[in-house]
PDB file of C-alpha atoms and ligand atoms in Angstrom:
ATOM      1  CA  UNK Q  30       0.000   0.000   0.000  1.00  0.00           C
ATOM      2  CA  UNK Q  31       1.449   3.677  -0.450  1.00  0.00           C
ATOM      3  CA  UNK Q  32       3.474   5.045  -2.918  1.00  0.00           C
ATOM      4  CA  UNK Q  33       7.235   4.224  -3.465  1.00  0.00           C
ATOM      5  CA  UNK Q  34       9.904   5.667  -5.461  1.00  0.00           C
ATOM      6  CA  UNK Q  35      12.092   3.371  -6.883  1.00  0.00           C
ATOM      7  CA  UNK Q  36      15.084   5.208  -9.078  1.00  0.00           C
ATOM      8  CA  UNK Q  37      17.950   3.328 -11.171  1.00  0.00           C
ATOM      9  CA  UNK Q  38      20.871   4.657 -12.394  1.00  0.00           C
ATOM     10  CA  UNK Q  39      19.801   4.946 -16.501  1.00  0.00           C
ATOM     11  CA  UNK Q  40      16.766   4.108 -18.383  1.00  0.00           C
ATOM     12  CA  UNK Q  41      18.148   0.605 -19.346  1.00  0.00           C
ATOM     13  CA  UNK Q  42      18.446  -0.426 -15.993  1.00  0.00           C
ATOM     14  CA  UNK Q  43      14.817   1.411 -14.981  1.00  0.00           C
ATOM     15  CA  UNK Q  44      13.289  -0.899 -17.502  1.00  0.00           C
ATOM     16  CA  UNK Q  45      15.113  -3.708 -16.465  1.00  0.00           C
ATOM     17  CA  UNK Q  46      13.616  -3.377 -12.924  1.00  0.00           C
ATOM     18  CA  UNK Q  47      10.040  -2.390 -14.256  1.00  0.00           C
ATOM     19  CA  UNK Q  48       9.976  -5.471 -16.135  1.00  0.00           C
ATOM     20  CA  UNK Q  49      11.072  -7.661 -13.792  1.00  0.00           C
ATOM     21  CA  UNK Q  50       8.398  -6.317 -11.037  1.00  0.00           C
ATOM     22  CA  UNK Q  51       5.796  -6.854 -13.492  1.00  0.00           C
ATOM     23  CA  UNK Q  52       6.727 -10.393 -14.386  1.00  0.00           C
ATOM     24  CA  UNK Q  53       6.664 -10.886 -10.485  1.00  0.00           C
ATOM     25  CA  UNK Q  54       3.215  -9.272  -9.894  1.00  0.00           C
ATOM     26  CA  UNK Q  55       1.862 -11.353 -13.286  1.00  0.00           C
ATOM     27  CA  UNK Q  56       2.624 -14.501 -11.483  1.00  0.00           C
ATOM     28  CA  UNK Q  57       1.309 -13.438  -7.955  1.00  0.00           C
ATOM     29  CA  UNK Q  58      -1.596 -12.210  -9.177  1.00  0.00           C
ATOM     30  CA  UNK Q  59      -1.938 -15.558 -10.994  1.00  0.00           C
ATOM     31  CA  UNK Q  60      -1.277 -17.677  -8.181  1.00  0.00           C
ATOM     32  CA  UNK Q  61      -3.556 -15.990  -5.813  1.00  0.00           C
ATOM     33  CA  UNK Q  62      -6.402 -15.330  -8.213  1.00  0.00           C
ATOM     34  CA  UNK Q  63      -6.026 -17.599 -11.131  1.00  0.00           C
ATOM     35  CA  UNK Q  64      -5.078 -15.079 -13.584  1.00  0.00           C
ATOM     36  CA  UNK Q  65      -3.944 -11.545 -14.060  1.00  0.00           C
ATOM     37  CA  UNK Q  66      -5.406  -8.365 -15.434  1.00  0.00           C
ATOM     38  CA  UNK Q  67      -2.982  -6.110 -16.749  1.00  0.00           C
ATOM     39  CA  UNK Q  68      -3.488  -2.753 -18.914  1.00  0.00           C
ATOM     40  CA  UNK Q  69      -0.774  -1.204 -20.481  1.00  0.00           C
ATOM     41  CA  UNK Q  70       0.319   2.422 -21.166  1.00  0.00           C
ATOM     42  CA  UNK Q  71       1.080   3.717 -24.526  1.00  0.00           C
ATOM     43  CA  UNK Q  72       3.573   6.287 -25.960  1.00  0.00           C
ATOM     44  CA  UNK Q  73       7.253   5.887 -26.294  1.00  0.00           C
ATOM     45  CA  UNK Q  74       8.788   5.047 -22.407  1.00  0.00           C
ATOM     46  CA  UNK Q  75       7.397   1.405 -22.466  1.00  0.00           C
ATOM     47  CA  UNK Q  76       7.963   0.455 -25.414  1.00  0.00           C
ATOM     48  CA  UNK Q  77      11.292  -1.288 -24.343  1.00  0.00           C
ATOM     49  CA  UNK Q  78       9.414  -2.683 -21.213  1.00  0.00           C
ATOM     50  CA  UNK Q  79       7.182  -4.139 -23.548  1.00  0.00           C
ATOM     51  CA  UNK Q  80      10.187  -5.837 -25.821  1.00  0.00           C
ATOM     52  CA  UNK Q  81      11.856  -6.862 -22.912  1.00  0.00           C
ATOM     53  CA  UNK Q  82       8.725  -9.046 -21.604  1.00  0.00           C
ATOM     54  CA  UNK Q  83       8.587 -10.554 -24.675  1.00  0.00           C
ATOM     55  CA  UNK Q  84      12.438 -11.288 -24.884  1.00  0.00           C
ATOM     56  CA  UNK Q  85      14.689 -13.710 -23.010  1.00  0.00           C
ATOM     57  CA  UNK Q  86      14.465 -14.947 -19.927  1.00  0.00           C
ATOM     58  CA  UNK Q  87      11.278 -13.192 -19.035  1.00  0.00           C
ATOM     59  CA  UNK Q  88       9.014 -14.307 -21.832  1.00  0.00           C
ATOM     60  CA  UNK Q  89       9.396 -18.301 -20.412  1.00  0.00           C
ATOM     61  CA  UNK Q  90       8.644 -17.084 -17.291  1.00  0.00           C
ATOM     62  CA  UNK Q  91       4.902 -15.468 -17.973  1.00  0.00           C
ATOM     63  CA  UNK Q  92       2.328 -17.679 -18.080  1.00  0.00           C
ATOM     64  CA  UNK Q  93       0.393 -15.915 -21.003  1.00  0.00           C
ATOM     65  CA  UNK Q  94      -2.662 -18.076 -21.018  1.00  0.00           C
ATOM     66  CA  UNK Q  95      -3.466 -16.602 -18.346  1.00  0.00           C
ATOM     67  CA  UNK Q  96      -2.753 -12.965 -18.830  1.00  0.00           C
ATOM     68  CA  UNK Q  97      -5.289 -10.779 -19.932  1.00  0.00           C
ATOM     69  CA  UNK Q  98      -4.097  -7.165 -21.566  1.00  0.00           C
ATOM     70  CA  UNK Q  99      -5.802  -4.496 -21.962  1.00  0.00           C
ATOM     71  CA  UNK Q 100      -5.233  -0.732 -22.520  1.00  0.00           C
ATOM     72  CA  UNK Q 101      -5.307   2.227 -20.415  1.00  0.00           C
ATOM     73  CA  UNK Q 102      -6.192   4.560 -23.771  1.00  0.00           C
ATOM     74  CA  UNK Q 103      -5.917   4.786 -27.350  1.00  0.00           C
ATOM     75  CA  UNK Q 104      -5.766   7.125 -30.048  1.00  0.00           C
ATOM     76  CA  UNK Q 105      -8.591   6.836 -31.818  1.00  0.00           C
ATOM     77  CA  UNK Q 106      -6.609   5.719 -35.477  1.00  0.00           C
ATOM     78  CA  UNK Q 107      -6.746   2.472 -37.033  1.00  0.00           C
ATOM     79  CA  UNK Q 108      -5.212  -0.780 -35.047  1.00  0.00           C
ATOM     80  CA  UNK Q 109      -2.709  -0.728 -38.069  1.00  0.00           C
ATOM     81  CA  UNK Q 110      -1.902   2.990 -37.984  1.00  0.00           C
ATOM     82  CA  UNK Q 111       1.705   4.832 -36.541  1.00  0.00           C
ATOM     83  CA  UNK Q 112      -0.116   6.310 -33.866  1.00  0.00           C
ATOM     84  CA  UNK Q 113      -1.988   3.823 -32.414  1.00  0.00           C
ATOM     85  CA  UNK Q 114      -0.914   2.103 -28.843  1.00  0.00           C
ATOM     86  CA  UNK Q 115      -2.145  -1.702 -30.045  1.00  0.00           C
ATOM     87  CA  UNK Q 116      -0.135  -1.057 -33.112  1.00  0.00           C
ATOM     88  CA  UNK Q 117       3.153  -0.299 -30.690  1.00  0.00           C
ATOM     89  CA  UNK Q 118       1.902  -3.402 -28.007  1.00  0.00           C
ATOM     90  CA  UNK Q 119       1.663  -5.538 -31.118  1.00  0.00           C
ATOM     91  CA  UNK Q 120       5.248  -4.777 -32.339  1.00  0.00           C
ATOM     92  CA  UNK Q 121       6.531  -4.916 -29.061  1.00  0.00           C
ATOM     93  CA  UNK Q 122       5.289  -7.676 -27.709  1.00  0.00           C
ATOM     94  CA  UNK Q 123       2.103  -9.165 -29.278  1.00  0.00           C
ATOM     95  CA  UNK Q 124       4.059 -10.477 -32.467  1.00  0.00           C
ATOM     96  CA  UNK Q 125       6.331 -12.523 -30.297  1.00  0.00           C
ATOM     97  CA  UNK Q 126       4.622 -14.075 -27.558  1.00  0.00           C
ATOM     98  CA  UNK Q 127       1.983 -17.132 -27.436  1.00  0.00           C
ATOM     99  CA  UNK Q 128      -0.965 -15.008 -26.008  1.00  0.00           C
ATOM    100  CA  UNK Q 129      -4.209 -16.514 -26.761  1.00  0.00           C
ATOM    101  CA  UNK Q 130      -6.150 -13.915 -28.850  1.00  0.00           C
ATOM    102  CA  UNK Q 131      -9.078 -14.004 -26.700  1.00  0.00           C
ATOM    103  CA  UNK Q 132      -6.684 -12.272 -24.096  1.00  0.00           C
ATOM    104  CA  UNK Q 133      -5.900  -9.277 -25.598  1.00  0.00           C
ATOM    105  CA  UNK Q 134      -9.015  -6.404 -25.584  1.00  0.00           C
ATOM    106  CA  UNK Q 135      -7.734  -3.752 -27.497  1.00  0.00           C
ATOM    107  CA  UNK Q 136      -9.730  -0.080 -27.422  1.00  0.00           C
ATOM    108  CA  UNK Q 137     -10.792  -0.059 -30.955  1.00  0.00           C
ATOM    109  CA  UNK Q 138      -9.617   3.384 -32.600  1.00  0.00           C
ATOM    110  CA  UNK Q 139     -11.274   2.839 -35.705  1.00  0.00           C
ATOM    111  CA  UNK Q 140     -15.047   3.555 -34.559  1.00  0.00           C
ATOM    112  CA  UNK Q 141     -16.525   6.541 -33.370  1.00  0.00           C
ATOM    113  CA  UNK Q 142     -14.769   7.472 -30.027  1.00  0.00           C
ATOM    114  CA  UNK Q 143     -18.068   7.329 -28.150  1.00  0.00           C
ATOM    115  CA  UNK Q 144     -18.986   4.095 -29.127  1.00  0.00           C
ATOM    116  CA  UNK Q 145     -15.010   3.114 -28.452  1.00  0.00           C
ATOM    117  CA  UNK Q 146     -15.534   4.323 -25.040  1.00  0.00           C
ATOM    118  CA  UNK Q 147     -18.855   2.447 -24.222  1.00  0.00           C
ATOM    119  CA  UNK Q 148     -17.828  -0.828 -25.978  1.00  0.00           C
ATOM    120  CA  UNK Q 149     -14.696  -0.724 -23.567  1.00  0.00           C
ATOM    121  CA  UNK Q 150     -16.786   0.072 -20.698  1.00  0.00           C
ATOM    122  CA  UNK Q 151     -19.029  -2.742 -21.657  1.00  0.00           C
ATOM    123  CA  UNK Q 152     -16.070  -5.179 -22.413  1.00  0.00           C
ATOM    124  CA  UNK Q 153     -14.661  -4.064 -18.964  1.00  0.00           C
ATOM    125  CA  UNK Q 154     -18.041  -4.844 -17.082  1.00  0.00           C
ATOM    126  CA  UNK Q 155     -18.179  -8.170 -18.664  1.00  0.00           C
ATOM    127  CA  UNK Q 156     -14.430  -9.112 -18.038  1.00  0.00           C
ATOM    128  CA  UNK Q 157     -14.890  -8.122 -14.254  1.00  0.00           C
ATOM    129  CA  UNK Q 158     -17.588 -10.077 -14.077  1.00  0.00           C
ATOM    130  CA  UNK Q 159     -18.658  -7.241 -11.300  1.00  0.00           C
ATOM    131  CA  UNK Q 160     -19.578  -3.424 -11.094  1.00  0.00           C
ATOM    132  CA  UNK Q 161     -16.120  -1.795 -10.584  1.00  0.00           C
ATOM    133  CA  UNK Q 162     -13.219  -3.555 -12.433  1.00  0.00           C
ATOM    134  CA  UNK Q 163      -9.720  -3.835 -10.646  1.00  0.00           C
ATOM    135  CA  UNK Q 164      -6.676  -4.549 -12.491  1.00  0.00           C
ATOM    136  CA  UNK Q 165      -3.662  -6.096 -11.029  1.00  0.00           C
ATOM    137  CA  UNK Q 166      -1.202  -4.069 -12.966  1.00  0.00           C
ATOM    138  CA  UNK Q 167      -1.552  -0.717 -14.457  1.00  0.00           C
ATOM    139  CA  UNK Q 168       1.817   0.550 -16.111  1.00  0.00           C
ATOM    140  CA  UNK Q 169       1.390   4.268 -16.790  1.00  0.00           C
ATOM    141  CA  UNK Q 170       3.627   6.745 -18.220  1.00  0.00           C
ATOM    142  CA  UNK Q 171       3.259  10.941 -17.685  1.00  0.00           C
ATOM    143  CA  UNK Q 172       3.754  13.867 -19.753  1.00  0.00           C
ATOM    144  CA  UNK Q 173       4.877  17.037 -19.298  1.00  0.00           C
ATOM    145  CA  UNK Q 174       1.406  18.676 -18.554  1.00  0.00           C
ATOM    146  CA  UNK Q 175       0.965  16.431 -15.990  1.00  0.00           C
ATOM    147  CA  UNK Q 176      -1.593  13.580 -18.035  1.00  0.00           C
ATOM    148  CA  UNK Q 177      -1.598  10.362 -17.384  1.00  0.00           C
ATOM    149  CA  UNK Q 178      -3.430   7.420 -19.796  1.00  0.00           C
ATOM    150  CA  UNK Q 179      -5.447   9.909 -21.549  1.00  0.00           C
ATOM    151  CA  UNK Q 180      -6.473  12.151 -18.637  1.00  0.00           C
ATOM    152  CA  UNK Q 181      -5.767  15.548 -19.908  1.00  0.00           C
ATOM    153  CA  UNK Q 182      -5.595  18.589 -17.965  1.00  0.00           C
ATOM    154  CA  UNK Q 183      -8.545  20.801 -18.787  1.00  0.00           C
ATOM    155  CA  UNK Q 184     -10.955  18.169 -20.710  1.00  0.00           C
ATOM    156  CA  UNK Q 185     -13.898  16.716 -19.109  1.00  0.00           C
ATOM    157  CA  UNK Q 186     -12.529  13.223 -18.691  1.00  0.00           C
ATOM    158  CA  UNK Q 187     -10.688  14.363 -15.479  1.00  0.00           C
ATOM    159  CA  UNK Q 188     -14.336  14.764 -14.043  1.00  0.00           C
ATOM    160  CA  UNK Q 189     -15.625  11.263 -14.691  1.00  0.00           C
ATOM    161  CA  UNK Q 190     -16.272   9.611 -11.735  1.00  0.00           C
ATOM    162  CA  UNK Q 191     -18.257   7.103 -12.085  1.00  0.00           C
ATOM    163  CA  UNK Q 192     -17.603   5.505 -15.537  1.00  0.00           C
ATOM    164  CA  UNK Q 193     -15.318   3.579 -16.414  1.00  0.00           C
ATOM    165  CA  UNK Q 194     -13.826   4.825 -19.632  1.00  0.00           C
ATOM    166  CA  UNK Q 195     -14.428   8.370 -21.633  1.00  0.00           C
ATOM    167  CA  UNK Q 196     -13.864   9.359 -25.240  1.00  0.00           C
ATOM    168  CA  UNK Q 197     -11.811  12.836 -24.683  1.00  0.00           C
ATOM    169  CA  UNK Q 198     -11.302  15.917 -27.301  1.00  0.00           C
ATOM    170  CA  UNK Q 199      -7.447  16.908 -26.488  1.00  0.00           C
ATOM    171  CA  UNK Q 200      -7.202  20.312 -27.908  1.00  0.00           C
ATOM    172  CA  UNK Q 201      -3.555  20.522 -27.694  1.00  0.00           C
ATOM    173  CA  UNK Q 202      -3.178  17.638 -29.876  1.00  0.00           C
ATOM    174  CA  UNK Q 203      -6.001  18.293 -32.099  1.00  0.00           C
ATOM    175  CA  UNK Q 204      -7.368  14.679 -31.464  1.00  0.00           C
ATOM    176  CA  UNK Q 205      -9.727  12.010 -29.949  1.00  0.00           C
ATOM    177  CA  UNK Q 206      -8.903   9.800 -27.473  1.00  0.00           C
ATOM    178  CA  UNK Q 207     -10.126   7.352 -25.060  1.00  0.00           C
ATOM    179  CA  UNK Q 208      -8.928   6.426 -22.205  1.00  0.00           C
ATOM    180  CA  UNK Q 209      -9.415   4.640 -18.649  1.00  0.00           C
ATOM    181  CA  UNK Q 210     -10.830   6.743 -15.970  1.00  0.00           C
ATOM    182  CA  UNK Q 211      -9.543   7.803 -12.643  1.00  0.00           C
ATOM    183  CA  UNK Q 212     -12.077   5.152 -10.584  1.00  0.00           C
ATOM    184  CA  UNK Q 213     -10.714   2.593 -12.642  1.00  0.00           C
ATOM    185  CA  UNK Q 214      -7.291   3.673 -12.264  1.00  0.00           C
ATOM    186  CA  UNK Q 215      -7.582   4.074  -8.357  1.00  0.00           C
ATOM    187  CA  UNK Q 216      -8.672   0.718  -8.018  1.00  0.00           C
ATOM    188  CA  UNK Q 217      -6.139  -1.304  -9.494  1.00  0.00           C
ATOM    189  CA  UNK Q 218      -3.802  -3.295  -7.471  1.00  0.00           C
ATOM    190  CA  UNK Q 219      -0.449  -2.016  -8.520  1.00  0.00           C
ATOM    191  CA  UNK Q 220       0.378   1.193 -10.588  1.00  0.00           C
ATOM    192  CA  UNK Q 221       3.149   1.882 -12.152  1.00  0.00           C
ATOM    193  CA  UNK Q 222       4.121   4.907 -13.387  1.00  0.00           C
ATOM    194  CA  UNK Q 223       7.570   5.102 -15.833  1.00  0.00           C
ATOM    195  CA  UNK Q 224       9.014   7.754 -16.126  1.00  0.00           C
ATOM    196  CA  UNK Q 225      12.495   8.308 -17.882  1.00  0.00           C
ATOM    197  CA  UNK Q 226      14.894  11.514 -19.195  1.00  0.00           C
ATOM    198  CA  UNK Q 227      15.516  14.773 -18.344  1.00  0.00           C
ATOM    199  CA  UNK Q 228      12.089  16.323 -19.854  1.00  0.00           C
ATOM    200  CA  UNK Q 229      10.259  14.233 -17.523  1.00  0.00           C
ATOM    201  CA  UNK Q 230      12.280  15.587 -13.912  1.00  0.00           C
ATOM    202  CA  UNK Q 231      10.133  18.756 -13.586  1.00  0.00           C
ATOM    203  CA  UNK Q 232       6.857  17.395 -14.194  1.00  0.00           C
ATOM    204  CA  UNK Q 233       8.055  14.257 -11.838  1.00  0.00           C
ATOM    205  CA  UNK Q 234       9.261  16.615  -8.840  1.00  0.00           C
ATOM    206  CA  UNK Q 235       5.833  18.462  -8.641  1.00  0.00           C
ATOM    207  CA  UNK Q 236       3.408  15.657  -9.039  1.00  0.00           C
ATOM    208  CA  UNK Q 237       5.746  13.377  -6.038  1.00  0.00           C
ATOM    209  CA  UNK Q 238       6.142  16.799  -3.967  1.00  0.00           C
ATOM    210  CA  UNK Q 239       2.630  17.632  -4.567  1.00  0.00           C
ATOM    211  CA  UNK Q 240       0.777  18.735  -1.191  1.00  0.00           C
ATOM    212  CA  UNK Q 241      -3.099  18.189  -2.474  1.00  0.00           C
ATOM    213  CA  UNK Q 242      -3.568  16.226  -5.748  1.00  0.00           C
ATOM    214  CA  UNK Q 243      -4.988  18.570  -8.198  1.00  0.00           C
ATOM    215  CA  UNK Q 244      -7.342  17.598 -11.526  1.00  0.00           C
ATOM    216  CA  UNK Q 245      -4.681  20.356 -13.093  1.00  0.00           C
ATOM    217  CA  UNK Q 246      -2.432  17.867 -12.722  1.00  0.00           C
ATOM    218  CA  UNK Q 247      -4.117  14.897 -13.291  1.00  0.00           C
ATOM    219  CA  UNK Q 248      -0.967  12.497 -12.873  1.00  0.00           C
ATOM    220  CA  UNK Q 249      -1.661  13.662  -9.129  1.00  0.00           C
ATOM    221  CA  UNK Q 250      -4.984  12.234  -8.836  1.00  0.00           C
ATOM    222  CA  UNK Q 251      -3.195   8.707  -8.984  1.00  0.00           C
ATOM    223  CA  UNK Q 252      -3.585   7.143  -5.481  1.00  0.00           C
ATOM    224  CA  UNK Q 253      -5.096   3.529  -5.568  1.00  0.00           C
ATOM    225  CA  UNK Q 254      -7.564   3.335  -2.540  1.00  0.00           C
ATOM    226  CA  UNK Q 255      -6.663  -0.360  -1.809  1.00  0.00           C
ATOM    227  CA  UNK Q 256      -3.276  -0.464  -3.902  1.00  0.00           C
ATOM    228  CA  UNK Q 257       0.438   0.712  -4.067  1.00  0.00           C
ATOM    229  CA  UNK Q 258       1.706   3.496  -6.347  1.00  0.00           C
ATOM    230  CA  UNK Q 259       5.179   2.221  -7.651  1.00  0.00           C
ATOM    231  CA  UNK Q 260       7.184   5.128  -9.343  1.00  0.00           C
ATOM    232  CA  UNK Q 261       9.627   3.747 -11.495  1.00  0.00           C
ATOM    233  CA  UNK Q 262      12.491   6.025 -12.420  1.00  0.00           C
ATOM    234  CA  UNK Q 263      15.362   6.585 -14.024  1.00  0.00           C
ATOM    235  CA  UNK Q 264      18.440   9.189 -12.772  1.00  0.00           C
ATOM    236  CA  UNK Q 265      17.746  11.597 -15.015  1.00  0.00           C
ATOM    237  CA  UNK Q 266      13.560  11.952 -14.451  1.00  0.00           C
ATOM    238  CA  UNK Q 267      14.381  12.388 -10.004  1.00  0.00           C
ATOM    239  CA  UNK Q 268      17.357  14.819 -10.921  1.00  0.00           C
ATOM    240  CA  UNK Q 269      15.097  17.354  -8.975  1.00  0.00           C
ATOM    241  CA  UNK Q 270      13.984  15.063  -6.280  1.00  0.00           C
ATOM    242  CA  UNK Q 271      14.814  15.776  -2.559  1.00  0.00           C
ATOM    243  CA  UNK Q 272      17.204  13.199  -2.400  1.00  0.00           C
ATOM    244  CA  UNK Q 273      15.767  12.880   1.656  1.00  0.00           C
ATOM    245  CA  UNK Q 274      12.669  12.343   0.274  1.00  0.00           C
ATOM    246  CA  UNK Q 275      10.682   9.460   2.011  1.00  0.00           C
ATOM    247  CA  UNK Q 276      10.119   6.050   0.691  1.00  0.00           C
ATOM    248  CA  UNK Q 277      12.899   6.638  -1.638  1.00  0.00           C
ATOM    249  CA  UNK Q 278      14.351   3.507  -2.520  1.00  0.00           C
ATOM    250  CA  UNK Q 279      17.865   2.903  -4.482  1.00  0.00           C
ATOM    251  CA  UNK Q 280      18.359  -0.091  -5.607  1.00  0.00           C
ATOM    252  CA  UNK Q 281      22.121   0.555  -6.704  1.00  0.00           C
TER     253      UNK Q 281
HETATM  254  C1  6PG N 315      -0.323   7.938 -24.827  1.00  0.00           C
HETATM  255  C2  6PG N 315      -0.102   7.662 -23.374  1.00  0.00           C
HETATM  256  C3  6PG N 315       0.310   8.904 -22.666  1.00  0.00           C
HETATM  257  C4  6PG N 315       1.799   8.746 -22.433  1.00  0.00           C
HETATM  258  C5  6PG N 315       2.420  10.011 -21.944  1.00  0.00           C
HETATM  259  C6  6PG N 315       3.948   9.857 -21.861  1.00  0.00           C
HETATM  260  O1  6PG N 315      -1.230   7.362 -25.432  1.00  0.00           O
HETATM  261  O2  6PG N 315       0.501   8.715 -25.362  1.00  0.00           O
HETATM  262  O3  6PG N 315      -1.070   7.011 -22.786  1.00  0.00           O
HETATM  263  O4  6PG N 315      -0.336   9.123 -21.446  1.00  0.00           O
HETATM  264  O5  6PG N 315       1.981   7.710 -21.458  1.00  0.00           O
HETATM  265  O6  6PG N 315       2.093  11.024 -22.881  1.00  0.00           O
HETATM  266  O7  6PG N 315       4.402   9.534 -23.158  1.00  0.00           O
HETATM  267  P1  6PG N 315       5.954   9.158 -23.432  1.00  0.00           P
HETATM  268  O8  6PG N 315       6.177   7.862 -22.722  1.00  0.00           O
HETATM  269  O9  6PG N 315       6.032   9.024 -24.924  1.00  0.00           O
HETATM  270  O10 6PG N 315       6.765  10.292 -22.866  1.00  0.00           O
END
């Protein structure tokens, strides 16, 4: 339970860690429960989490029948298209692992993002078999603004609180989106939010020093009720961390 900072030397060994902890979590949560529920972030960070998993000696050591993946947002583009987060999962990981298709529940970015959002929601409320899904792993990365998944300061999908997914107009970008919503975020088991270069440190050092979590900063809203927020860093993203800080932990 909590949050904890966990910092590595460079981004290599970051995602070394990251990947490791999941593979760790994937067969707890399979073990105690029977299976595991993970959704995955999109954008650039993970992408070498995501190649690692799928690489030697982690890929033997996932039981992918019984991991179900899902996504914490998409753009809303074509499966097959540059932008899109399956497309980046698939290359990543998807094309070289023995996951059952029936395991993977993509957001698809190719329909109207309303009716993206509410066939996720449905496929959610089906999967969870209940009325509030919980996820055993959510990996998330941040930007600079402070958004996390698809939660965007200033748009209306920082409000939800009570579905589970939203379609989301970013201005800034000029596109739709849809994404996972902060009760289904805040439920989830573990979180994990990656976090790597110099870009990120700023953004990083306000959101951990953060006194009241703020919808301006969405990535602050992040606290899992019954769960543990794992910060996974590299050097150069806690350069402006109190090195004092609590709960720090350093591996090296
Ligand atoms: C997306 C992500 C988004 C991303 C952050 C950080 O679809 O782009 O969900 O929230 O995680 O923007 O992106 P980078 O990892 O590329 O810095």
């Amino acid at each position: 339970m909590g949050k904890k900072i966990h910092a590595y030397p460079n981004k290599e060994q970051m995602v070394t860690a990251t990947t490791e902890r999941v593979v760790n979590e994937i067969g707890q949560a399979i073990q105690e429960r029977g299976l595991c529920n993970m959704a995955l972030a999109g954008g650039n960070t993970p992408r070498e989490i995501y190649s690692t998993l799928a690489d030697d000696p982690y890929r033997d050591r996932v039981d992918w029948d019984r991991l179900h993946l899902f996504w914490g947002d998409e753009r809303m583009v074509p499966p097959e298209h540059e932008d899109s987060n399956f497309r980046m999962v698939k290359e990543t990981l998807l094309d070289h692992v023995r996951i059952p298709d029936g395991n993977v529940h993509r957001i698809r970015g190719e329909v109207a993002p309303e009716q993206a959002a509410h066939e996720y929601a449905e496929l959610l409320h089906d999967h969870f078999e209940s009325d509030s899904p919980r996820f055993d792993i959510i990996l998330l990365g941040i930007g600079e603004d402070g958004h996390t998944a698809s939660l965007f300061p200033g748009t209306d999908a920082v409000e939800e609180c009570k579905l589970y997914t939203a379609a989301v107009f970013v201005p800034r970008l000029d596109t739709w989106r849809v994404t996972l919503t902060f009760p289904v975020l805040n439920a989830a088991r573990e979180v994990l939010f990656l976090a790597a270069g110099k870009s990120k440190s700023d953004i990083v050092q306000r959101i951990i020093s953060i006194k009241q979590p703020s919808k301006e900063f969405p990535a602050s809203m992040i606290n899992p009720e019954n769960g543990t927020l794992h910060w996974m860093l590299d050097s150069e993203a806690m350069v402006l961390i109190n090195k004092n800080a609590r709960e720090v932990m350093f591996p090296f």
